[in-house]
Structures are given as structure tokens and as C-alpha cells.
Amino acid sequence: MTRARIAQMANKYMSHDMITLHTELPDFPEGRISLLYAVLSHQPATGHQKELLSVVTSLVQMGLDTHDLVDNSPAPANSGIMAMRAQQLKVLAGDYFSSRFYHLLSQAGQLDMVRRLSEAVCEINRAKMNLYVRMTQMKLDAEQYLLHAAEIKSGLFLAFTGAMGGMYERVWPELVERFSRCEVLLQELARVDKPAKLEGSWGMWHILQDGTEEDRRALQDRKEDFGVIKGLWKKYAVAEKLTQLLRHSTTQLQSLVQRLQSDKLMRELQPLIEPFVQAAAPQPQAALKELG
């Protein structure tokens, strides 16, 4: 099954005119869902239900991600009723997706999986609150930010650890965590050139951790000045450091895949890893510098 096919099946249960017309949805979690589908395909106990389990997991993840889009800050006075309605619809859409997951699993008699995924959602919300508190208290460094972000991305998928057999049960938690870390790093790289998305990014925590007192103060006092922020990102080589971290994590991910000892599964997972490999590849100028 292709990634597009999984998204198509999930979309059947997410489609609603009110949601489509009045609010934006987050990106579909193609990578992690495809990883789950591929590994479940090699499990005797769950292989026959891989489509159902992949679809319901995508619905839960979309529900969580849609709730994350809700802006809880006070709305500007001129935002209007449509902006308020869009925020309300994000909440309702997230709840709607979650209800669909429960209905599908209940119909299939998968009550144990309902429990596992529900417990995972509770753990993810706990992790989000922990991250939020540490961010507001400024008690966070760049590596801790990555660890928390990967924990949140992988949390739902860890619910399937007990459904894996043999060596897969041992490798799965590390595999999904490392895959999620690569996704976080790839997203952080994409944020580097987007001024509206630099607040709370890895680059910010990196500079607050390793920057001079003057630069840390500039980052906090002039965070709305993209010219200043862009200069700091360049000074501290944020993009280059993120690329190095992604390269290291991708190498670790590839080593984990090798441990699965299945040529067929390795071939299935390679297209999922390829975006990380390409993004982490040294640029021509950087490659020449590394070669001396």
C-alpha cells in the first residue's frame, strides 16, 4: 500500500464540509503511519488488521495535531467572527477525528487497542504540558527540546509495542523514536527561513543555551525583528548544526532498520528514510570544505 492510499482511506473518515470550508488541517502524518503499516505487515498477530490499525492511528494523530493548531492567545479586536469560528472548528474537528477512531475500533471488537491508544493520548498530553511548562519557565536546552518533541511525535505509535512479536517488540520503541526525531529535525530545518515560525524553535533554544549574554538578550528583546533573528541564526550556524544532527540521527535510524533482519522490510522502509538522507546530505560547498 502506498502512502497516498493510506491517506485516502483515512480521508474517507475525516471528510466533512464544515471542516473543509472553514478551517485548515495539519499535514497528514504519512511517514510514521507508513512506518507503522510496514512493520505491522510483518507481524503474524496484526498483519491482517494493518489497514484498520493504520487508519485509526492516523485519525487519532490528526485529532491531536488539529487541537495543537488552536490558538489560545487572546484574539485581536478586529479578528472577526470568522476567525473565532475557525478556532472553534479546530477543536470540534479534533474531537470528531478522535470519535471516528473509537467507533471503528469498537466495531471491529478491538477494545484492547482502544485502551492502548487512549492511554497513549493521555501520556502525549502529559508530555505536551511538561514541555509547555518548561518552555514558559525557560528551563529547557536544545537537546531537551528535541527529546520532548520526538517523545510527543512517537507517543501514539509506542502503543503498538505490545502488538509486535519477537525482536520487533525490542526494536520498535527505538525505531519509532529515532524516526520521529528525524521528522522533528527535518521540520526544524524547514522553519529556519520562516520568520513567523522561529519562536520556540530549536534554533532559539540553541542560542539561549550557547549564545553570548548579549545575543541571548537580543533574541529575547527583539524576537519580532527578523533581520536580527536571521543574523543570529547565521552567526550560530543553526541550519548547519541541524543538518549535522539529522545526518547523525539518520545513520542511527538506518542501523536500526538493519537489525530487523528482513530484506523485504528494509526495501519497504527505504523510501521513508530517503527524505532524511537527502536533507542531511552535505551541500556541494560544505562537502568540498569537509574534504579539505
GROMACS .gro file of N, CA and C in nm, residues 1-11 14 26-42 49-65 101 117 124 153-160 164 172 175-176 179-180 183 265 268-269 271-273 276:
model
  213
    1MET      N    1   0.084  -0.120   0.000
    1MET     CA    2   0.000   0.000   0.000
    1MET      C    3   0.088   0.125   0.000
    2THR      N    4   0.056   0.219  -0.086
    2THR     CA    5   0.133   0.344  -0.093
    2THR      C    6   0.089   0.438   0.017
    3ARG      N    7   0.174   0.539   0.044
    3ARG     CA    8   0.140   0.639   0.143
    3ARG      C    9   0.013   0.714   0.103
    4ALA      N   10  -0.002   0.739  -0.026
    4ALA     CA   11  -0.121   0.810  -0.073
    4ALA      C   12  -0.247   0.728  -0.046
    5ARG      N   13  -0.237   0.597  -0.056
    5ARG     CA   14  -0.352   0.511  -0.033
    5ARG      C   15  -0.394   0.515   0.114
    6ILE      N   16  -0.298   0.516   0.206
    6ILE     CA   17  -0.332   0.525   0.349
    6ILE      C   18  -0.405   0.656   0.377
    7ALA      N   19  -0.351   0.766   0.324
    7ALA     CA   20  -0.413   0.898   0.344
    7ALA      C   21  -0.553   0.900   0.284
    8GLN      N   22  -0.571   0.835   0.169
    8GLN     CA   23  -0.702   0.832   0.103
    8GLN      C   24  -0.805   0.758   0.189
    9MET      N   25  -0.762   0.648   0.249
    9MET     CA   26  -0.853   0.571   0.334
    9MET      C   27  -0.891   0.651   0.459
   10ALA      N   28  -0.792   0.719   0.518
   10ALA     CA   29  -0.820   0.799   0.638
   10ALA      C   30  -0.909   0.917   0.605
   11ASN      N   31  -0.889   0.977   0.488
   11ASN     CA   32  -0.967   1.094   0.448
   11ASN      C   33  -1.116   1.063   0.438
   14MET      N   34  -1.243   1.146   0.763
   14MET     CA   35  -1.219   1.283   0.810
   14MET      C   36  -1.299   1.387   0.733
   26PRO      N   37  -0.382   2.006   0.982
   26PRO     CA   38  -0.238   1.981   0.980
   26PRO      C   39  -0.202   1.883   0.870
   27ASP      N   40  -0.074   1.871   0.843
   27ASP     CA   41  -0.028   1.774   0.744
   27ASP      C   42  -0.058   1.632   0.793
   28PHE      N   43  -0.090   1.545   0.699
   28PHE     CA   44  -0.115   1.405   0.732
   28PHE      C   45   0.018   1.340   0.774
   29PRO      N   46   0.020   1.263   0.882
   29PRO     CA   47   0.145   1.203   0.932
   29PRO      C   48   0.189   1.083   0.849
   30GLU      N   49   0.218   1.107   0.723
   30GLU     CA   50   0.246   0.998   0.629
   30GLU      C   51   0.363   0.909   0.672
   31GLY      N   52   0.472   0.974   0.715
   31GLY     CA   53   0.592   0.897   0.746
   31GLY      C   54   0.570   0.794   0.855
   32ARG      N   55   0.523   0.840   0.971
   32ARG     CA   56   0.504   0.749   1.085
   32ARG      C   57   0.395   0.645   1.057
   33ILE      N   58   0.288   0.686   0.988
   33ILE     CA   59   0.182   0.591   0.956
   33ILE      C   60   0.234   0.484   0.859
   34SER      N   61   0.313   0.524   0.762
   34SER     CA   62   0.369   0.427   0.668
   34SER      C   63   0.468   0.334   0.737
   35LEU      N   64   0.544   0.389   0.832
   35LEU     CA   65   0.635   0.305   0.912
   35LEU      C   66   0.556   0.201   0.990
   36LEU      N   67   0.448   0.244   1.054
   36LEU     CA   68   0.364   0.152   1.131
   36LEU      C   69   0.305   0.045   1.040
   37TYR      N   70   0.251   0.086   0.927
   37TYR     CA   71   0.188  -0.009   0.834
   37TYR      C   72   0.287  -0.114   0.786
   38ALA      N   73   0.408  -0.069   0.752
   38ALA     CA   74   0.508  -0.161   0.700
   38ALA      C   75   0.548  -0.264   0.805
   39VAL      N   76   0.570  -0.219   0.928
   39VAL     CA   77   0.613  -0.313   1.033
   39VAL      C   78   0.498  -0.405   1.074
   40LEU      N   79   0.376  -0.352   1.084
   40LEU     CA   80   0.261  -0.437   1.116
   40LEU      C   81   0.241  -0.546   1.011
   41SER      N   82   0.276  -0.516   0.887
   41SER     CA   83   0.261  -0.614   0.779
   41SER      C   84   0.343  -0.739   0.804
   42HIS      N   85   0.446  -0.729   0.886
   42HIS     CA   86   0.535  -0.841   0.914
   42HIS      C   87   0.508  -0.906   1.049
   49GLN      N   88  -0.482  -0.695   1.012
   49GLN     CA   89  -0.556  -0.575   1.051
   49GLN      C   90  -0.472  -0.448   1.032
   50LYS      N   91  -0.368  -0.460   0.954
   50LYS     CA   92  -0.276  -0.345   0.938
   50LYS      C   93  -0.345  -0.223   0.880
   51GLU      N   94  -0.440  -0.241   0.789
   51GLU     CA   95  -0.508  -0.126   0.730
   51GLU      C   96  -0.594  -0.055   0.834
   52LEU      N   97  -0.674  -0.131   0.909
   52LEU     CA   98  -0.759  -0.072   1.012
   52LEU      C   99  -0.675   0.001   1.116
   53LEU      N  100  -0.570  -0.064   1.165
   53LEU     CA  101  -0.488  -0.005   1.271
   53LEU      C  102  -0.414   0.120   1.222
   54SER      N  103  -0.372   0.118   1.097
   54SER     CA  104  -0.303   0.236   1.041
   54SER      C  105  -0.400   0.353   1.025
   55VAL      N  106  -0.521   0.324   0.979
   55VAL     CA  107  -0.620   0.430   0.958
   55VAL      C  108  -0.662   0.492   1.091
   56VAL      N  109  -0.693   0.408   1.191
   56VAL     CA  110  -0.741   0.464   1.318
   56VAL      C  111  -0.629   0.542   1.388
   57THR      N  112  -0.505   0.496   1.373
   57THR     CA  113  -0.394   0.568   1.434
   57THR      C  114  -0.377   0.704   1.367
   58SER      N  115  -0.395   0.708   1.236
   58SER     CA  116  -0.385   0.838   1.166
   58SER      C  117  -0.497   0.931   1.210
   59LEU      N  118  -0.616   0.878   1.238
   59LEU     CA  119  -0.726   0.961   1.284
   59LEU      C  120  -0.696   1.022   1.421
   60VAL      N  121  -0.641   0.940   1.511
   60VAL     CA  122  -0.607   0.990   1.644
   60VAL      C  123  -0.498   1.096   1.633
   61GLN      N  124  -0.396   1.069   1.551
   61GLN     CA  125  -0.286   1.163   1.536
   61GLN      C  126  -0.335   1.294   1.475
   62MET      N  127  -0.422   1.285   1.376
   62MET     CA  128  -0.477   1.406   1.316
   62MET      C  129  -0.560   1.484   1.417
   63GLY      N  130  -0.631   1.412   1.504
   63GLY     CA  131  -0.707   1.479   1.609
   63GLY      C  132  -0.616   1.556   1.704
   64LEU      N  133  -0.507   1.493   1.745
   64LEU     CA  134  -0.410   1.558   1.834
   64LEU      C  135  -0.346   1.679   1.765
   65ASP      N  136  -0.305   1.660   1.641
   65ASP     CA  137  -0.237   1.767   1.569
   65ASP      C  138  -0.331   1.883   1.539
  101PHE      N  139  -1.213   0.725   1.538
  101PHE     CA  140  -1.119   0.618   1.574
  101PHE      C  141  -1.187   0.521   1.671
  117LEU      N  142  -0.448   0.301   2.284
  117LEU     CA  143  -0.436   0.431   2.219
  117LEU      C  144  -0.486   0.544   2.310
  124ILE      N  145   0.070   1.152   2.591
  124ILE     CA  146   0.112   1.260   2.500
  124ILE      C  147   0.071   1.395   2.556
  153LYS      N  148   0.584   1.312   1.925
  153LYS     CA  149   0.555   1.255   1.793
  153LYS      C  150   0.544   1.102   1.796
  154SER      N  151   0.626   1.039   1.879
  154SER     CA  152   0.630   0.892   1.879
  154SER      C  153   0.531   0.829   1.976
  155GLY      N  154   0.476   0.911   2.067
  155GLY     CA  155   0.395   0.857   2.176
  155GLY      C  156   0.282   0.766   2.133
  156LEU      N  157   0.206   0.807   2.033
  156LEU     CA  158   0.091   0.728   1.990
  156LEU      C  159   0.134   0.593   1.933
  157PHE      N  160   0.246   0.592   1.866
  157PHE     CA  161   0.292   0.472   1.796
  157PHE      C  162   0.355   0.370   1.891
  158LEU      N  163   0.399   0.417   2.006
  158LEU     CA  164   0.453   0.327   2.107
  158LEU      C  165   0.345   0.236   2.164
  159ALA      N  166   0.219   0.273   2.144
  159ALA     CA  167   0.108   0.189   2.191
  159ALA      C  168   0.108   0.053   2.123
  160PHE      N  169   0.179   0.041   2.011
  160PHE     CA  170   0.180  -0.085   1.936
  160PHE      C  171   0.295  -0.176   1.975
  164MET      N  172   0.379  -0.612   1.879
  164MET     CA  173   0.490  -0.662   1.799
  164MET      C  174   0.540  -0.795   1.856
  172TRP      N  175   1.112  -0.187   1.807
  172TRP     CA  176   1.010  -0.089   1.770
  172TRP      C  177   1.016   0.043   1.847
  175LEU      N  178   1.304   0.239   1.721
  175LEU     CA  179   1.286   0.269   1.579
  175LEU      C  180   1.191   0.387   1.559
  176VAL      N  181   1.077   0.384   1.626
  176VAL     CA  182   0.979   0.491   1.607
  176VAL      C  183   1.026   0.621   1.672
  179PHE      N  184   1.291   0.760   1.428
  179PHE     CA  185   1.221   0.811   1.309
  179PHE      C  186   1.155   0.945   1.341
  180SER      N  187   1.091   0.954   1.457
  180SER     CA  188   1.025   1.078   1.498
  180SER      C  189   1.126   1.190   1.519
  183GLU      N  190   1.208   1.328   1.190
  183GLU     CA  191   1.099   1.415   1.142
  183GLU      C  192   1.105   1.552   1.209
  265LEU      N  193   1.141  -0.593   0.431
  265LEU     CA  194   1.102  -0.479   0.511
  265LEU      C  195   1.200  -0.363   0.494
  268GLU      N  196   1.105  -0.181   0.192
  268GLU     CA  197   0.982  -0.105   0.212
  268GLU      C  198   1.007   0.024   0.291
  269LEU      N  199   1.102   0.019   0.384
  269LEU     CA  200   1.128   0.135   0.469
  269LEU      C  201   1.221   0.237   0.405
  271PRO      N  202   1.221   0.409   0.120
  271PRO     CA  203   1.161   0.535   0.071
  271PRO      C  204   1.118   0.629   0.183
  272LEU      N  205   1.089   0.574   0.302
  272LEU     CA  206   1.050   0.658   0.415
  272LEU      C  207   1.171   0.731   0.475
  273ILE      N  208   1.287   0.668   0.463
  273ILE     CA  209   1.410   0.726   0.519
  273ILE      C  210   1.476   0.822   0.420
  276PHE      N  211   1.510   1.205   0.473
  276PHE     CA  212   1.608   1.241   0.575
  276PHE      C  213   1.749   1.236   0.517
   0.00000   0.00000   0.00000
